[in-house]
Short mmCIF file of C-alpha atoms and ligand atoms in Angstrom, two decimals:
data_model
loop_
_atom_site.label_atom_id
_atom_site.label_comp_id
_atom_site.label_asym_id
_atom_site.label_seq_id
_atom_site.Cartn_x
_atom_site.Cartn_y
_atom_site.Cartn_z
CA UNK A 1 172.11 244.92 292.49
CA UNK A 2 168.66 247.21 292.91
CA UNK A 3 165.62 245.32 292.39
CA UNK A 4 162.11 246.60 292.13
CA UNK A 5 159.08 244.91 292.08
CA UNK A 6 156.88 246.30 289.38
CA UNK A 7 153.63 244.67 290.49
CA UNK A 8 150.27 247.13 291.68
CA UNK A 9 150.21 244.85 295.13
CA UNK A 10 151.21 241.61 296.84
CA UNK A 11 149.80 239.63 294.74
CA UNK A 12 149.12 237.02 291.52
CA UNK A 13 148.52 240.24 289.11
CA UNK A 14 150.86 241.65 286.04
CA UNK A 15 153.77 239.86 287.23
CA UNK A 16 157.02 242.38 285.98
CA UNK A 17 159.91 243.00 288.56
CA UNK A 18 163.08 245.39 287.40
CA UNK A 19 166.58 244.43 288.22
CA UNK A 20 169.60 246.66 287.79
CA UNK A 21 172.82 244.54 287.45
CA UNK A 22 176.14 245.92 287.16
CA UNK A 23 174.57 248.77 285.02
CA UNK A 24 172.41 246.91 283.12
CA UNK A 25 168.49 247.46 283.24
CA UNK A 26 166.46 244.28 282.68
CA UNK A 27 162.91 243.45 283.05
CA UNK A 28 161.91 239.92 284.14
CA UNK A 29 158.69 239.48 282.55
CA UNK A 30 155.43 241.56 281.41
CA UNK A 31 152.48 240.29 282.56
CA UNK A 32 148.68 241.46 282.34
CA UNK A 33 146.51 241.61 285.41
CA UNK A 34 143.94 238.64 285.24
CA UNK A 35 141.22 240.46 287.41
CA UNK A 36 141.42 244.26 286.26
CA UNK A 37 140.87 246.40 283.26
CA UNK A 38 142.72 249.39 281.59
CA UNK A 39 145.78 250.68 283.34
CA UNK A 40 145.16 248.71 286.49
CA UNK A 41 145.90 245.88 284.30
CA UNK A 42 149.20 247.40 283.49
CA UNK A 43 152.19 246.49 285.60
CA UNK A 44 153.25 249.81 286.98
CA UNK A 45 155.99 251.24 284.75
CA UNK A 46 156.86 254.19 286.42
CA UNK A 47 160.32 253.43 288.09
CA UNK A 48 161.26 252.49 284.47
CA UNK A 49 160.51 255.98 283.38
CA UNK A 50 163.54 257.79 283.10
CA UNK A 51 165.76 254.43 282.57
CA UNK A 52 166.83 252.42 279.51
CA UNK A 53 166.39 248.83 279.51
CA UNK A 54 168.85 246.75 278.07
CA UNK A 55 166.88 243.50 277.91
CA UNK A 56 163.09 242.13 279.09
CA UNK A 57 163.33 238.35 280.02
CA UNK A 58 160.07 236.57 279.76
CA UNK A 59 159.94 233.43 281.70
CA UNK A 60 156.75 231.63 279.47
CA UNK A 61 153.35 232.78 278.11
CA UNK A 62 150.49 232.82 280.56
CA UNK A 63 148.71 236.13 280.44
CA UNK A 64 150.14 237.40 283.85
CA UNK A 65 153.61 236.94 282.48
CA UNK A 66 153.82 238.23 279.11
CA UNK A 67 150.50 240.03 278.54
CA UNK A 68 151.77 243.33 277.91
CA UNK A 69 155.13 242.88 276.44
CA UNK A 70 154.16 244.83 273.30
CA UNK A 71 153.54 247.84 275.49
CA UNK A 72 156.94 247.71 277.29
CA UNK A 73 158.35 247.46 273.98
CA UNK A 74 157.05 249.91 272.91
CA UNK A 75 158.40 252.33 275.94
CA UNK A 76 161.46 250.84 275.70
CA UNK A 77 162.66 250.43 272.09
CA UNK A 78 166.45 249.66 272.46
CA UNK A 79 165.65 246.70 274.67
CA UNK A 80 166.23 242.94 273.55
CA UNK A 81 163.36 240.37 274.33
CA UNK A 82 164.18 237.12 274.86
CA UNK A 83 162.04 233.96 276.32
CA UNK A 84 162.73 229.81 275.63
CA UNK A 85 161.41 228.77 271.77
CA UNK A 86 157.75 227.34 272.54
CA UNK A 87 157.06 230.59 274.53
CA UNK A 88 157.86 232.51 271.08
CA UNK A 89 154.88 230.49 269.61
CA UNK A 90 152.69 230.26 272.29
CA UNK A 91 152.62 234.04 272.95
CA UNK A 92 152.00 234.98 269.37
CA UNK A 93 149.20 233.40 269.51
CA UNK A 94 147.73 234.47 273.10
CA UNK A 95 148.58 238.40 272.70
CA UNK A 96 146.44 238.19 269.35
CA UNK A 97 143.71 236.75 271.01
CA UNK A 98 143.93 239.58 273.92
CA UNK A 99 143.53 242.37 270.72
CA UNK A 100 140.15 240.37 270.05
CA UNK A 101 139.55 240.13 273.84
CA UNK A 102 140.67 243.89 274.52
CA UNK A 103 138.80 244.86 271.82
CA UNK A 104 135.57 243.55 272.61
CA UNK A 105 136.32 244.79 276.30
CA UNK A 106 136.31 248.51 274.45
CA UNK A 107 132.98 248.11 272.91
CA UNK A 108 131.14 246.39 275.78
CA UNK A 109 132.77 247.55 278.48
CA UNK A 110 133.81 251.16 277.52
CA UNK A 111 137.26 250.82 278.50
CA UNK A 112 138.86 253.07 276.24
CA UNK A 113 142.56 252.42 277.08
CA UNK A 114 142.03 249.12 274.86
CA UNK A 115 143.18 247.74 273.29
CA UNK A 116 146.41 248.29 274.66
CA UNK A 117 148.27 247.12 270.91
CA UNK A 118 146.84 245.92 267.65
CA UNK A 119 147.42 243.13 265.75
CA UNK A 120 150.52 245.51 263.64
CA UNK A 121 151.99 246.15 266.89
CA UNK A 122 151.97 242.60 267.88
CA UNK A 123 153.30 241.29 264.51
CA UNK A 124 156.01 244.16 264.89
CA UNK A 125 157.34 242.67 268.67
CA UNK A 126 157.20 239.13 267.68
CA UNK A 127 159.38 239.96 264.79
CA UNK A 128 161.82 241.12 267.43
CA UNK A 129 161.63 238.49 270.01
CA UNK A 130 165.12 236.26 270.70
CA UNK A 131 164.15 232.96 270.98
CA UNK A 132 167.15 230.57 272.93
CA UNK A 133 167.43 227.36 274.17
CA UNK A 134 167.24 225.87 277.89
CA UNK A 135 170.38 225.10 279.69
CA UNK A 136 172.48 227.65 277.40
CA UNK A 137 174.17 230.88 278.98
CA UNK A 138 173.69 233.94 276.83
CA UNK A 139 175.11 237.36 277.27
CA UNK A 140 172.92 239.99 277.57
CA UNK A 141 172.95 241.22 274.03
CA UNK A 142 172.12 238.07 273.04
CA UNK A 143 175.45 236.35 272.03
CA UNK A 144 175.82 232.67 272.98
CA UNK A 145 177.99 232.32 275.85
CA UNK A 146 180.72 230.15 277.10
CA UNK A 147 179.88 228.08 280.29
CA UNK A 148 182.65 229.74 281.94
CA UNK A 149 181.74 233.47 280.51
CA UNK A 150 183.14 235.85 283.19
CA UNK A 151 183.32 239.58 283.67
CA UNK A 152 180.26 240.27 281.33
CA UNK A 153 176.32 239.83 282.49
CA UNK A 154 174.91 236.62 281.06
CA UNK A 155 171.34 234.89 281.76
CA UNK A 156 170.17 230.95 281.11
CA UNK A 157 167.15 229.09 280.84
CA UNK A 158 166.27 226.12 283.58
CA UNK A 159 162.98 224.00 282.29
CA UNK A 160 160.30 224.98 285.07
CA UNK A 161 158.45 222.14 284.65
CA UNK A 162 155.10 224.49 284.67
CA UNK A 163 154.17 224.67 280.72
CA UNK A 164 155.36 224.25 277.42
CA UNK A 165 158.33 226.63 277.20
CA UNK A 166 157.91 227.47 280.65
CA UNK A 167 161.46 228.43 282.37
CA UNK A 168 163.64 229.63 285.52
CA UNK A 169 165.73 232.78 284.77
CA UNK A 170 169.63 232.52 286.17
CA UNK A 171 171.19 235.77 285.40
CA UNK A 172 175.02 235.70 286.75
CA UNK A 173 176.96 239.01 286.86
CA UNK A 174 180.23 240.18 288.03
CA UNK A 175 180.39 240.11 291.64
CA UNK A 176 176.17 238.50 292.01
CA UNK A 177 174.08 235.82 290.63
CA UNK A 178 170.39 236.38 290.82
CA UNK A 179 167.71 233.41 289.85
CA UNK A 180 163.95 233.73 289.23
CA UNK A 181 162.02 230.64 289.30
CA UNK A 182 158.79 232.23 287.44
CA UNK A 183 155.90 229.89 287.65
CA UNK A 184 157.61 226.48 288.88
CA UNK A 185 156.38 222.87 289.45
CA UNK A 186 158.74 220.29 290.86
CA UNK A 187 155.97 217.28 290.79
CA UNK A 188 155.59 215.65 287.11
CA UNK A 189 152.38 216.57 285.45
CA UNK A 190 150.81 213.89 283.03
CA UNK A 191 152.39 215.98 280.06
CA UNK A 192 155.17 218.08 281.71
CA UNK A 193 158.28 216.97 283.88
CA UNK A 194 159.30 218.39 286.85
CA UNK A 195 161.79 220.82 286.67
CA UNK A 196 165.61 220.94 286.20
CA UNK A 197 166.61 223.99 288.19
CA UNK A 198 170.33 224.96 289.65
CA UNK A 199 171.23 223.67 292.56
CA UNK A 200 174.00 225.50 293.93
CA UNK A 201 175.92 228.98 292.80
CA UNK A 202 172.92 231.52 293.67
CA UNK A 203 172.98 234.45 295.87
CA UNK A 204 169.09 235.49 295.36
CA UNK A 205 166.33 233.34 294.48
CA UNK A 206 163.04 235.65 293.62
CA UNK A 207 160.76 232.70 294.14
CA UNK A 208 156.92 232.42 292.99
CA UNK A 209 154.52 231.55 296.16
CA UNK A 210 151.35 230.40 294.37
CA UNK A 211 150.40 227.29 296.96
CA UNK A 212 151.88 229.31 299.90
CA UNK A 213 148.84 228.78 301.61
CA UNK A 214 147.45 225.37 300.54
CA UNK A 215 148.88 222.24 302.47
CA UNK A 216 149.79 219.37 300.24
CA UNK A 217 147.57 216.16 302.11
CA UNK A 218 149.87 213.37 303.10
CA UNK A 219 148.36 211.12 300.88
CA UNK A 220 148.03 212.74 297.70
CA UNK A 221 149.58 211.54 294.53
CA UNK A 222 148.59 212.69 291.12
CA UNK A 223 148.05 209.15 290.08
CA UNK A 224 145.16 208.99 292.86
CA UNK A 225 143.65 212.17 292.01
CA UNK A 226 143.56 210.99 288.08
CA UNK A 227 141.39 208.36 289.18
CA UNK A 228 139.27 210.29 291.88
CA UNK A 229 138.88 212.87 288.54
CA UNK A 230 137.58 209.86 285.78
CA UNK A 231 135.10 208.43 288.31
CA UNK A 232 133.62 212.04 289.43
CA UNK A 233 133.19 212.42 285.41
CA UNK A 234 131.46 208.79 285.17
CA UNK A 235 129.17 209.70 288.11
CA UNK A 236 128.35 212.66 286.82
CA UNK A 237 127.28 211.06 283.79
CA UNK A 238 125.23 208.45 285.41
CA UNK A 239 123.22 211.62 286.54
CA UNK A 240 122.48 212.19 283.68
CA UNK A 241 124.49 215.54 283.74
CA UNK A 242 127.67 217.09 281.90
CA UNK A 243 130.77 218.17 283.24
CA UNK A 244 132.36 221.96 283.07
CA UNK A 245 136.25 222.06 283.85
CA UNK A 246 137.18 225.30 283.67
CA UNK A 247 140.76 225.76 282.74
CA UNK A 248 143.54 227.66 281.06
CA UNK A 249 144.30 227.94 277.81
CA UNK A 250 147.77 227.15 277.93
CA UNK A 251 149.37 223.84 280.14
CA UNK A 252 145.35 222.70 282.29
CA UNK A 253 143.63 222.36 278.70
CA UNK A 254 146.35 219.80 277.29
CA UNK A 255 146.97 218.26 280.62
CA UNK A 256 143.23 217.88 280.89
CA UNK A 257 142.97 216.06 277.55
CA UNK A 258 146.22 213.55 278.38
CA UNK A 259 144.47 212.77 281.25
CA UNK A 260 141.08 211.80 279.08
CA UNK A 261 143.15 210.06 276.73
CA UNK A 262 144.94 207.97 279.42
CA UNK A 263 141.28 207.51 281.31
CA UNK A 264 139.73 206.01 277.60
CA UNK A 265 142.54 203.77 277.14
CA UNK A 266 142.62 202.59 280.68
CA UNK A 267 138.49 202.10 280.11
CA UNK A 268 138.41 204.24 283.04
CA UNK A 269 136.04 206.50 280.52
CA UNK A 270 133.43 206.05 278.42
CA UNK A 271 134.15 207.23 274.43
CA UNK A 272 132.68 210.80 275.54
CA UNK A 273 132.40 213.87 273.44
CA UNK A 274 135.06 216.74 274.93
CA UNK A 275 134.67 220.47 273.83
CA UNK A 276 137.46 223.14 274.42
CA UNK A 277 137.72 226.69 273.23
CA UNK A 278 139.47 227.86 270.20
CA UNK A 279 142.72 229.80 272.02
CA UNK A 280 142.88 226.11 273.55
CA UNK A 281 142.86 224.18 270.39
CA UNK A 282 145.67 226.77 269.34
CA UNK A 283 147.43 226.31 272.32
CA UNK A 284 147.42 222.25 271.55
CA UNK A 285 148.30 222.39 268.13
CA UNK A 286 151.65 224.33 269.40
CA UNK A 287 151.92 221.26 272.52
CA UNK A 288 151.78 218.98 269.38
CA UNK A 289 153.83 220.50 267.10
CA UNK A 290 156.86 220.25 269.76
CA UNK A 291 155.79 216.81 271.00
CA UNK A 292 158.94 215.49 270.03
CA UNK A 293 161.39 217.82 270.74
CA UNK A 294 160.25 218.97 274.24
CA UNK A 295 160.95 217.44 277.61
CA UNK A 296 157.26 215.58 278.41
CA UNK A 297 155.99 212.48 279.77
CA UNK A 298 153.89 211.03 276.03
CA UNK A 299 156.06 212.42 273.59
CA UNK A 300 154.47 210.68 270.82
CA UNK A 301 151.04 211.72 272.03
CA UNK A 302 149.20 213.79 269.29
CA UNK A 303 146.67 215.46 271.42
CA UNK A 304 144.08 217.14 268.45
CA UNK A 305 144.24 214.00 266.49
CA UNK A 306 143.91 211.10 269.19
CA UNK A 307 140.94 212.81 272.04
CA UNK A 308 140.18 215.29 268.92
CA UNK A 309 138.01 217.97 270.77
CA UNK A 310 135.08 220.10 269.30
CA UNK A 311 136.09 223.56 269.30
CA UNK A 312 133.85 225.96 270.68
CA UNK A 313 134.18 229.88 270.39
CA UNK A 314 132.16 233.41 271.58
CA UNK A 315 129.51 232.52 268.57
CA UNK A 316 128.63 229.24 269.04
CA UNK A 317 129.26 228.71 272.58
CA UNK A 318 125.70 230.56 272.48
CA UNK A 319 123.84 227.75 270.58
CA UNK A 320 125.35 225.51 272.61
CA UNK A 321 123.51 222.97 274.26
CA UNK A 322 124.65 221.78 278.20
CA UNK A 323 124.41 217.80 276.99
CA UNK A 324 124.47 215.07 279.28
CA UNK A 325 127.67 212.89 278.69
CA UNK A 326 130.19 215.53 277.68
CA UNK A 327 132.93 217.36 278.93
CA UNK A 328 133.12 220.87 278.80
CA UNK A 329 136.71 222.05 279.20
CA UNK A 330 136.54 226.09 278.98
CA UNK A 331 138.74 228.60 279.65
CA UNK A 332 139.40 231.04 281.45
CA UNK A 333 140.76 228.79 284.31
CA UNK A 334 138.94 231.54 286.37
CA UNK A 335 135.74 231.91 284.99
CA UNK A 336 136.64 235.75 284.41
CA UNK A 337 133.14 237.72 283.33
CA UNK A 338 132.13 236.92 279.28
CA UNK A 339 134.78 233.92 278.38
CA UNK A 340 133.51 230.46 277.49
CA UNK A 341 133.79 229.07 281.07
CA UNK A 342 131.76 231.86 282.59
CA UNK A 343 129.09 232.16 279.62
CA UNK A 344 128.44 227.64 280.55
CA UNK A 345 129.11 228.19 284.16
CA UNK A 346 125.72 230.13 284.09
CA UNK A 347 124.44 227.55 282.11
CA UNK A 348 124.79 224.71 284.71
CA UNK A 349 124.54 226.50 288.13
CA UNK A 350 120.97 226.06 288.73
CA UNK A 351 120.58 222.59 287.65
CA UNK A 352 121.52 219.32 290.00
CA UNK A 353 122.35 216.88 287.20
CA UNK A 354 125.51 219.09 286.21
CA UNK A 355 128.22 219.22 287.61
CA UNK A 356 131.63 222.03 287.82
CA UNK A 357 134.71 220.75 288.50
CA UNK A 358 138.02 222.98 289.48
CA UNK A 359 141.68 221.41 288.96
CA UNK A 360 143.69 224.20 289.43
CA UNK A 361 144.58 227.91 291.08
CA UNK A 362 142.00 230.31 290.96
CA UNK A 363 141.87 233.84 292.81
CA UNK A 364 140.01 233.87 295.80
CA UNK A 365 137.74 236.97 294.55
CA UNK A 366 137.37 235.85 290.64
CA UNK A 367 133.71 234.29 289.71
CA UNK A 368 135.52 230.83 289.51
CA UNK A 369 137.25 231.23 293.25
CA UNK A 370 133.60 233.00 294.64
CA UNK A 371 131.94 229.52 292.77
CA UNK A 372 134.04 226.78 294.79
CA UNK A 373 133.68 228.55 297.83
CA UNK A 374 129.95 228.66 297.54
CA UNK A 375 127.41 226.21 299.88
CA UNK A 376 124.96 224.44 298.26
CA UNK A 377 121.68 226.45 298.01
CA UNK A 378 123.57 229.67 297.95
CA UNK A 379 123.13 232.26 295.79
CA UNK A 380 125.90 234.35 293.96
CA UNK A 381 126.58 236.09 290.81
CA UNK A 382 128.96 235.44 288.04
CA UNK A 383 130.14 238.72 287.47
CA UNK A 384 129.20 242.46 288.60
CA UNK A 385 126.76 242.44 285.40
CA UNK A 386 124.84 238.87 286.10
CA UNK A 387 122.19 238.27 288.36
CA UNK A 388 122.30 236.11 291.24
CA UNK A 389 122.11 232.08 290.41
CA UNK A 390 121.58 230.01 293.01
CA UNK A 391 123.74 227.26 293.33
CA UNK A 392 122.79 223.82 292.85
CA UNK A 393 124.69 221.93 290.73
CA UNK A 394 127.49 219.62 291.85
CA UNK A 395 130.87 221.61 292.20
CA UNK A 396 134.44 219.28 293.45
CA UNK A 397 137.86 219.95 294.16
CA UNK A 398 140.76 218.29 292.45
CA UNK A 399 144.72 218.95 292.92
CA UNK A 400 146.36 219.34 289.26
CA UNK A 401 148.06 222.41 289.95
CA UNK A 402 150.57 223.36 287.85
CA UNK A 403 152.61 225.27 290.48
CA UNK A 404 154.77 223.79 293.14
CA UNK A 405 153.74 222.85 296.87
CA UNK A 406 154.50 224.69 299.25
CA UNK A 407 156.61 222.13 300.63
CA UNK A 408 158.47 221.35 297.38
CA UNK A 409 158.96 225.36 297.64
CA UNK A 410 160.84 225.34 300.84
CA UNK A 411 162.76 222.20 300.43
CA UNK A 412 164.08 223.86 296.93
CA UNK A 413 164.98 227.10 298.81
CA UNK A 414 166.89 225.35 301.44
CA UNK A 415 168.90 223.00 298.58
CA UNK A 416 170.07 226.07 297.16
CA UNK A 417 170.81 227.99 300.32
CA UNK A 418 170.77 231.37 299.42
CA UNK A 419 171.78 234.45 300.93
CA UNK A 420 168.67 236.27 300.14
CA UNK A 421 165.09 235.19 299.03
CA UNK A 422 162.38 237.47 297.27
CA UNK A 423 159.17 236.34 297.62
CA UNK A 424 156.96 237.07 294.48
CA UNK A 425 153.19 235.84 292.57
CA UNK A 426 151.64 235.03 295.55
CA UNK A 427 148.74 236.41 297.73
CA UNK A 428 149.50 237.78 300.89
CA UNK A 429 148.52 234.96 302.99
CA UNK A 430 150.68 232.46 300.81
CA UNK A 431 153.34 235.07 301.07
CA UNK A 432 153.14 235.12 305.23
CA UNK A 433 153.50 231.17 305.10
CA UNK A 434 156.40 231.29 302.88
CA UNK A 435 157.90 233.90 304.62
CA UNK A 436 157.77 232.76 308.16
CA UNK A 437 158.31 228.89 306.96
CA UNK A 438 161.67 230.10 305.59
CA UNK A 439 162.87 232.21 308.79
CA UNK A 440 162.64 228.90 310.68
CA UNK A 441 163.97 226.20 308.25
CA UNK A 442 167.00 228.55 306.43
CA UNK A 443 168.03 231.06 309.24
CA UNK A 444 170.97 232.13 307.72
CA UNK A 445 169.37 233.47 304.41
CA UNK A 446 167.60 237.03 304.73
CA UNK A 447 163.74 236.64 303.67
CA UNK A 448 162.45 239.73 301.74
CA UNK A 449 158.60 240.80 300.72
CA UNK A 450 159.17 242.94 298.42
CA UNK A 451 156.95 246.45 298.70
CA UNK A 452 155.80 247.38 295.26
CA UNK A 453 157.29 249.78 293.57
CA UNK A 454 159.97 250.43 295.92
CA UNK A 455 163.86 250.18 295.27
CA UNK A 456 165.48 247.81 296.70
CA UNK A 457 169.55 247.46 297.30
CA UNK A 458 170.16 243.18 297.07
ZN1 ZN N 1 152.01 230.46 284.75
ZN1 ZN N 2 151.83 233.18 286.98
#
């Protein structure tokens, strides 16, 4: 098996990594960097160039892991695309709202490489996508498969626990079985369950290494931090301020609003107005939709309909008003230059009564990781193009990732016992932790960082 990791760096950037399986090609997902523009936002394609794909295998929808699937697609027309159901929905709708992002990137920032696709092109791959079920082995050209398929290279779907229709990748062939965890959580969320991964039966685990260098504190427990979270919001109210979460707009947004729905009905909250972005309310609408018929804690929560959230988008987010007593829940999650978080980020900095609050992973370098770093009093800007704010407003910490500990990490890796692990999605410092964690605690297994763009024999 020859695997090559697709990404510009070690890093959290357009996640894509190539595997070559007893002669089959496949791509394990297509993301878009979250920091960069133009064709540093590109995974690097070149060691695909003179080879045909057979299939790309997207585990779930966040921008860094299926961003720029249409333009893969387009290289490589023979190959199938599969990914679990909800990811079919939920990436419609996100790569149409990159064209309008990308788009207005063109005009204000001159990049003229955008927008990458159109709307057409989008319409065109979606058409195309394979859409199959967790837990169920399917050959790779997309036939169902017998749980004891043998001689011919299959893949399956493990529940990740991250997102909706957020999933592991097992791909068995001949001789090798090879899983990816993508983006993984193994704590329950207040919407999504932990995940249901394999256990046994893999040779290589590519593994994500998001919290690599975060230690879990002994005491914390989601449950805790939900109620540290509603009485930061009710103090900041009593100052007379508003509150700016910013978050993604897939899995932190809905998470976010079951939390204030289980904080009203607990009268841990006051009846407060909440505002989230229109990609959000989207993103919601396809969390409700599948209510039902996903694996969630509330499945009979209706999220729109119960906390029923103003909308905000790029035209009126300009009219509005910070107002004291409301929660602002914007994406991005990283407060990248001209979304709605950044625009009311800018809004707030300068003023004590407000307050920021970050639940989740942010890059170290993007406005919203520069921003929770910052000292009181300091001053910083929001984005190469904004002046210097100083900082004054009241900005605290909560733990809601949606990406496993580090310690959940290892203890998963040493359950499964592999002979080799690929470490993947993580900066280099979480990478080192991982890495030198896992040469201690599973000796036998061979621990690899893979150098981008370089061939590797597994
Ligand atoms: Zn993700
Ligand atoms: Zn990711």
């Amino acid at each position: 098996m020859k695997f090559t990791n697709l990404t510009r760096r070690t890093e959290i950037g357009a996640n894509s990594y190539f595997l070559e399986i007893d002669g089959h090609g496949v791509v394990l997902d297509c993301g878009m960097h979250p920091k960069f523009e133009g064709e540093e936002a590109l995974p690097n394609f070149k060691p695909l160039q003179d080879r045909q794909l057979d299939a790309i295998i997207v585990s779930h929808a966040h921008q860094d892991h299926i961003g720029t699937l249409p333009v893969l697609m387009r290289r490589q027309p023979g190959a199938r695309v599969f990914m679990p159901e909800a990811t079919t929905a939920i990436g419609e709708a996100l790569l149409h709202n990159s064209v309008n992002v990308m788009t207005r990137q063109r005009e204000e920032l001159g990049v003229m490489l955008y927008p990458l696709f159109t709307h057409r092109e989008t319409d065109r791959a979606t058409d195309l996508w394979q859409s199959c079920p967790m837990n169920q082995r399917v050959t790779i050209s997309g036939e169902r498969a017998r749980p004891d398929e043998s001689g011919i290279l299959t893949f399956e779907f493990f529940d990740a626990g991250h997102v909706l229709g957020s999933a592991g990748i097992l791909l068995r062939g001949e001789s090798q079985s090879v899983f990816y965890t993508g983006d993984v959580n193994f704590d329950d969320q207040t919407i999504m369950q932990t995940a249901v991964f394999p256990e046994e039966g893999v040779d290589i685990l590519i593994m994500e290494c998001t919290r690599g260098d975060h230690e879990t504190p002994p005491d914390w427990s989601r449950e805790s931090e939900e109620h540290r979270l509603a009485e930061a919001i009710v103090h900041a109210f009593d100052q007379g301020g508003c509150v700016l979460i910013p978050v993604f707009a897939l899995g932190k947004t809905q998470e976010l609003l079951a939390m204030v729905y289980k904080f009203k009905r607990a009268n841990l909250l006051p009846d407060c107005p909440i505002y989230i972005g229109g990609l959000s309310a989207k993103m919601t609408e396809i969390y409700d939709a599948r209510s039902g018929m996903s694996r969630r804690h509330l499945p009979r929560l209706q999220l729109l309909p119960e906390v029923d959230p103003f909308v905000l988008n790029g035209q009126n987010i300009r009219d509005a008003e910070a107002r004291a007593g409301r929660i602002y829940a914007l994406s991005s999650g990283m407060m990248t230059a001209k979304t709605l978080s950044n625009i009311f980020a800018r809004r707030l900095i300068e003023n004590p009564q407000h307050s920021i609050f970050f639940v989740g992973y942010a890059d170290p370098l993007s406005p919203a990781g520069i921003l929770r770093q910052a000292k009181p009093g300091q001053e910083i800007a929001l984005g190469s193009d904004e002046p210097p704010q100083r900082v004054r407003c009241n900005l605290q910490q909560f733990q809601f990732s949606a990406h496993a500990s580090r310690e959940s990490l290892i203890s998963y890796a040493k359950k499964l016992a592999p002979k080799k692990v690929v470490l993947v999605h993580g900066d280099p410092p979480a990478v080192d932790w991982v890495r030198a964690k896992l040469l201690t605690e599973l000796p036998g297994a061979e621990v690899i960082v893979p150098t981008p763009g370089q061939e590797l024999e597994l």
